[in-house]
Amino acid sequence: MTTPSIGPLSLRDRHIATLKQMLNLNTVPSTLLKPTGVDLAWKVLIYDELGQDIISPLLTVKELRDLGVTLHISLKSDRDPVDEIAAVYFIMPTKDNISRIGKDLVEGLYESYYLNFIAPIPRDLLEDLATAALESNSQQNIAKIYDQYLDFITLEDELFCLRQAGRDSISYYALNRPQMLDVEMEQIIGTIVDSLFSVCVTLGSVPIIRCPKGEAAEIVGEKLDKKLRENLRDPRNSLFTSDSMATGALSFQRPLLVILDRSTDLASLLHHTWTYQALAHDVLDFKLNRVEIEEVDEAVTTSDGRRPSKRHTYDLIPTDKFWKQQKGNPFPIVAESIQEELERYRQSEDEVKRLKTAMGIKGDAEDLAISLLNDTTSQLTSAVNTLPELLEKKRLLDLHTNIATALLDHIKKRKLDVFFETEEKLITKQVQEKSLMEVLSDPAAGSPEDKLRLFLIHYLCTPTMTQTELDQYLTILRGSNCTHLDAITYIKRWKSISKMSVVSQAREGGTTTMGMFSNLVNKASKFAMEGVKNLVVKQYKLPVTKIVDNLMECRSSPETDDYRYFDPKLLRSADSMNVARNRQGFNDAIVFMIGGGNYIEYQNLQDYAKTRSTIATKHVVYGCTELVNASQFLEHLAKLGQ
């Protein structure tokens, strides 16, 4: 596979290329990146839960069909035999999955089996598989068995997570629960190490690893260093050959892998958000690049005068230019941009109507598209070209209008702008307009959960708080019907143990309030924003970004000076115990957060990479065990507090 001339491939590009190769029955045709008229082998794709989570953000149903997949189906579902067709399995090597394959072999469901394991299959399970094949006398039907090293979910060019929130036991709660057995902890650490190893294999580069001492990050760093070292030591089986290095996703210089623990910054996971993508994740049902919205059906009215609502699902994909440009912007800017796009679209729609009248065509835009496509005169050529584009533009505009309207409803209903601004001022130690007690006591402001989040941020950023003060706040929160109050008990215990981490929760920066929204206050606007503050966030570095900046620039700082340094390419691991010899800065970094990450940190790191790219092009890939929003994180904290 050759790298396109536009520069190194992203993690997402490489992940997709490996999946396409797998669906091509693991041959590497030159046509992998550009389909030609070659006949494809028809096949069935069978996946487990994780396999489905990995594939769904990367390949659409149409793309699967283009790769010859006639049917894609869950391993657990009941399946009928299909004659003369290859079955491509994409699953984790677990005892349950292997016994299910055994059942498929006994029933003779397919002609040939291509078994692709998301992570390497252990020896004992391989033996179980061999036994099952022999017992069903179908060993000749198993065409190939592959270890794919794809044990992670890529959501964007620079974003990945290991599991979908709630799907697996590598959450903040799982890592911190008090009654944890050593064997369970080893299992979780093993899962994280194997997944990070898969990321390194997919990127085709061996990173230099930095991590803080004394927490899960250090154990993961040590074990990953050992795993990479062992793989490099065996040149015949090494996954890091000169080939994969040449087409590495990052530049020729080796990347830095920074492994961090969630305790570095708990406040960011509870913070209310103000940028488009982070808001969607915070208040809507947004996972695996797909957002679900409850929408009122205007067309239907029930007998009692109510309008029923139905759920709509929207895919937010990388080819959507508006999403790509706007996802990291503050919500008011996004709302204004949608308004401007709508204006632009109306103008082009008028142009289409004018063309229709000039040509004496009646009917809507869809009919027009068909009638225009049947005509070949030069006058119509431009219209033919712009029409499909226009229809697609209209679809995307409707999609973003619906999402933004849903977000605006939440902002107004829960006064999210007030919470966001108050928290920003707390974190950056600015003077508040209203006291915290006033905001928490206001029955019109926010949901009980919003109030608990606000208080927890105050508690995290306040080095000392007396028991009397804490009791006063607890009384107010109980009066506001707050559930999950056990989260406070956990944070209290956490603060007493980790004195150092409390200091890192505060930061410099802050917000300024602009005048009211410039174009959006008029009632005719789709987004009437009266009563919502137009907050402009000053750029500042979150604790995670500060750490990454110090390590990428090889800058001395009290926060990072005692970080461990591992270089898997050095012969003896003891060599790398002393401080980094690499005094030259890094251009590429992979930042990995153990215990859950979020879109705020991801966006902050992308903004940092953009601002630093004036000196040299910088890439920062952000990864985490799972992407959690504040509600999910509060549940983890409350469970730990119990």
PDB file of N, CA and C in Angstrom, residues 34-64:
ATOM      1  N   LYS A  34      -8.569   2.532  -4.582  1.00  0.00           N
ATOM      2  CA  LYS A  34      -9.455   3.015  -5.650  1.00  0.00           C
ATOM      3  C   LYS A  34     -10.106   1.832  -6.361  1.00  0.00           C
ATOM      4  N   PRO A  35     -11.411   1.635  -6.147  1.00  0.00           N
ATOM      5  CA  PRO A  35     -12.070   0.475  -6.732  1.00  0.00           C
ATOM      6  C   PRO A  35     -12.068   0.533  -8.251  1.00  0.00           C
ATOM      7  N   THR A  36     -11.874  -0.618  -8.890  1.00  0.00           N
ATOM      8  CA  THR A  36     -11.942  -0.673 -10.350  1.00  0.00           C
ATOM      9  C   THR A  36     -13.002  -1.700 -10.709  1.00  0.00           C
ATOM     10  N   GLY A  37     -13.062  -2.056 -11.962  1.00  0.00           N
ATOM     11  CA  GLY A  37     -14.111  -2.976 -12.397  1.00  0.00           C
ATOM     12  C   GLY A  37     -13.810  -4.440 -12.124  1.00  0.00           C
ATOM     13  N   VAL A  38     -12.868  -4.749 -11.204  1.00  0.00           N
ATOM     14  CA  VAL A  38     -12.513  -6.148 -10.923  1.00  0.00           C
ATOM     15  C   VAL A  38     -13.673  -6.841 -10.206  1.00  0.00           C
ATOM     16  N   ASP A  39     -13.921  -8.118 -10.567  1.00  0.00           N
ATOM     17  CA  ASP A  39     -14.987  -8.874  -9.898  1.00  0.00           C
ATOM     18  C   ASP A  39     -14.616  -9.132  -8.449  1.00  0.00           C
ATOM     19  N   LEU A  40     -15.547  -8.841  -7.555  1.00  0.00           N
ATOM     20  CA  LEU A  40     -15.298  -9.067  -6.134  1.00  0.00           C
ATOM     21  C   LEU A  40     -15.893 -10.409  -5.735  1.00  0.00           C
ATOM     22  N   ALA A  41     -15.233 -11.055  -4.761  1.00  0.00           N
ATOM     23  CA  ALA A  41     -15.812 -12.284  -4.215  1.00  0.00           C
ATOM     24  C   ALA A  41     -16.936 -11.879  -3.270  1.00  0.00           C
ATOM     25  N   TRP A  42     -18.133 -12.460  -3.441  1.00  0.00           N
ATOM     26  CA  TRP A  42     -19.242 -12.133  -2.538  1.00  0.00           C
ATOM     27  C   TRP A  42     -19.015 -12.827  -1.209  1.00  0.00           C
ATOM     28  N   LYS A  43     -19.382 -12.147  -0.131  1.00  0.00           N
ATOM     29  CA  LYS A  43     -19.108 -12.733   1.179  1.00  0.00           C
ATOM     30  C   LYS A  43     -20.104 -12.254   2.227  1.00  0.00           C
ATOM     31  N   VAL A  44     -20.133 -12.976   3.332  1.00  0.00           N
ATOM     32  CA  VAL A  44     -20.962 -12.607   4.476  1.00  0.00           C
ATOM     33  C   VAL A  44     -20.014 -12.120   5.570  1.00  0.00           C
ATOM     34  N   LEU A  45     -20.372 -11.021   6.236  1.00  0.00           N
ATOM     35  CA  LEU A  45     -19.548 -10.505   7.336  1.00  0.00           C
ATOM     36  C   LEU A  45     -20.252 -10.803   8.660  1.00  0.00           C
ATOM     37  N   ILE A  46     -19.518 -11.453   9.570  1.00  0.00           N
ATOM     38  CA  ILE A  46     -20.099 -11.795  10.873  1.00  0.00           C
ATOM     39  C   ILE A  46     -19.236 -11.169  11.961  1.00  0.00           C
ATOM     40  N   TYR A  47     -19.877 -10.393  12.851  1.00  0.00           N
ATOM     41  CA  TYR A  47     -19.098  -9.707  13.892  1.00  0.00           C
ATOM     42  C   TYR A  47     -19.739  -9.889  15.257  1.00  0.00           C
ATOM     43  N   ASP A  48     -18.938  -9.639  16.302  1.00  0.00           N
ATOM     44  CA  ASP A  48     -19.497  -9.589  17.655  1.00  0.00           C
ATOM     45  C   ASP A  48     -19.726  -8.114  18.000  1.00  0.00           C
ATOM     46  N   GLU A  49     -20.078  -7.836  19.264  1.00  0.00           N
ATOM     47  CA  GLU A  49     -20.396  -6.446  19.656  1.00  0.00           C
ATOM     48  C   GLU A  49     -19.241  -5.489  19.373  1.00  0.00           C
ATOM     49  N   LEU A  50     -18.019  -5.881  19.790  1.00  0.00           N
ATOM     50  CA  LEU A  50     -16.875  -4.986  19.592  1.00  0.00           C
ATOM     51  C   LEU A  50     -16.571  -4.831  18.101  1.00  0.00           C
ATOM     52  N   GLY A  51     -16.662  -5.932  17.346  1.00  0.00           N
ATOM     53  CA  GLY A  51     -16.426  -5.863  15.902  1.00  0.00           C
ATOM     54  C   GLY A  51     -17.362  -4.872  15.230  1.00  0.00           C
ATOM     55  N   GLN A  52     -18.628  -4.893  15.667  1.00  0.00           N
ATOM     56  CA  GLN A  52     -19.616  -3.959  15.106  1.00  0.00           C
ATOM     57  C   GLN A  52     -19.263  -2.518  15.472  1.00  0.00           C
ATOM     58  N   ASP A  53     -18.857  -2.300  16.745  1.00  0.00           N
ATOM     59  CA  ASP A  53     -18.472  -0.949  17.184  1.00  0.00           C
ATOM     60  C   ASP A  53     -17.267  -0.422  16.410  1.00  0.00           C
ATOM     61  N   ILE A  54     -16.341  -1.318  16.038  1.00  0.00           N
ATOM     62  CA  ILE A  54     -15.141  -0.894  15.308  1.00  0.00           C
ATOM     63  C   ILE A  54     -15.498  -0.525  13.867  1.00  0.00           C
ATOM     64  N   ILE A  55     -16.338  -1.362  13.242  1.00  0.00           N
ATOM     65  CA  ILE A  55     -16.640  -1.153  11.814  1.00  0.00           C
ATOM     66  C   ILE A  55     -17.598   0.020  11.581  1.00  0.00           C
ATOM     67  N   SER A  56     -18.628   0.170  12.465  1.00  0.00           N
ATOM     68  CA  SER A  56     -19.704   1.124  12.130  1.00  0.00           C
ATOM     69  C   SER A  56     -19.260   2.583  11.962  1.00  0.00           C
ATOM     70  N   PRO A  57     -18.280   3.126  12.725  1.00  0.00           N
ATOM     71  CA  PRO A  57     -17.895   4.523  12.428  1.00  0.00           C
ATOM     72  C   PRO A  57     -16.998   4.654  11.193  1.00  0.00           C
ATOM     73  N   LEU A  58     -16.509   3.532  10.650  1.00  0.00           N
ATOM     74  CA  LEU A  58     -15.510   3.609   9.576  1.00  0.00           C
ATOM     75  C   LEU A  58     -16.037   3.256   8.189  1.00  0.00           C
ATOM     76  N   LEU A  59     -16.985   2.310   8.110  1.00  0.00           N
ATOM     77  CA  LEU A  59     -17.482   1.885   6.790  1.00  0.00           C
ATOM     78  C   LEU A  59     -19.003   1.949   6.751  1.00  0.00           C
ATOM     79  N   THR A  60     -19.546   2.579   5.721  1.00  0.00           N
ATOM     80  CA  THR A  60     -21.003   2.650   5.581  1.00  0.00           C
ATOM     81  C   THR A  60     -21.501   1.347   4.943  1.00  0.00           C
ATOM     82  N   VAL A  61     -22.814   1.145   4.967  1.00  0.00           N
ATOM     83  CA  VAL A  61     -23.407  -0.045   4.362  1.00  0.00           C
ATOM     84  C   VAL A  61     -23.063  -0.093   2.866  1.00  0.00           C
ATOM     85  N   LYS A  62     -23.094   1.079   2.218  1.00  0.00           N
ATOM     86  CA  LYS A  62     -22.775   1.135   0.780  1.00  0.00           C
ATOM     87  C   LYS A  62     -21.326   0.701   0.537  1.00  0.00           C
ATOM     88  N   GLU A  63     -20.415   1.179   1.404  1.00  0.00           N
ATOM     89  CA  GLU A  63     -18.995   0.811   1.236  1.00  0.00           C
ATOM     90  C   GLU A  63     -18.804  -0.695   1.445  1.00  0.00           C
ATOM     91  N   LEU A  64     -19.548  -1.260   2.394  1.00  0.00           N
ATOM     92  CA  LEU A  64     -19.463  -2.712   2.618  1.00  0.00           C
ATOM     93  C   LEU A  64     -19.931  -3.458   1.360  1.00  0.00           C
TER      94      LEU A  64
END
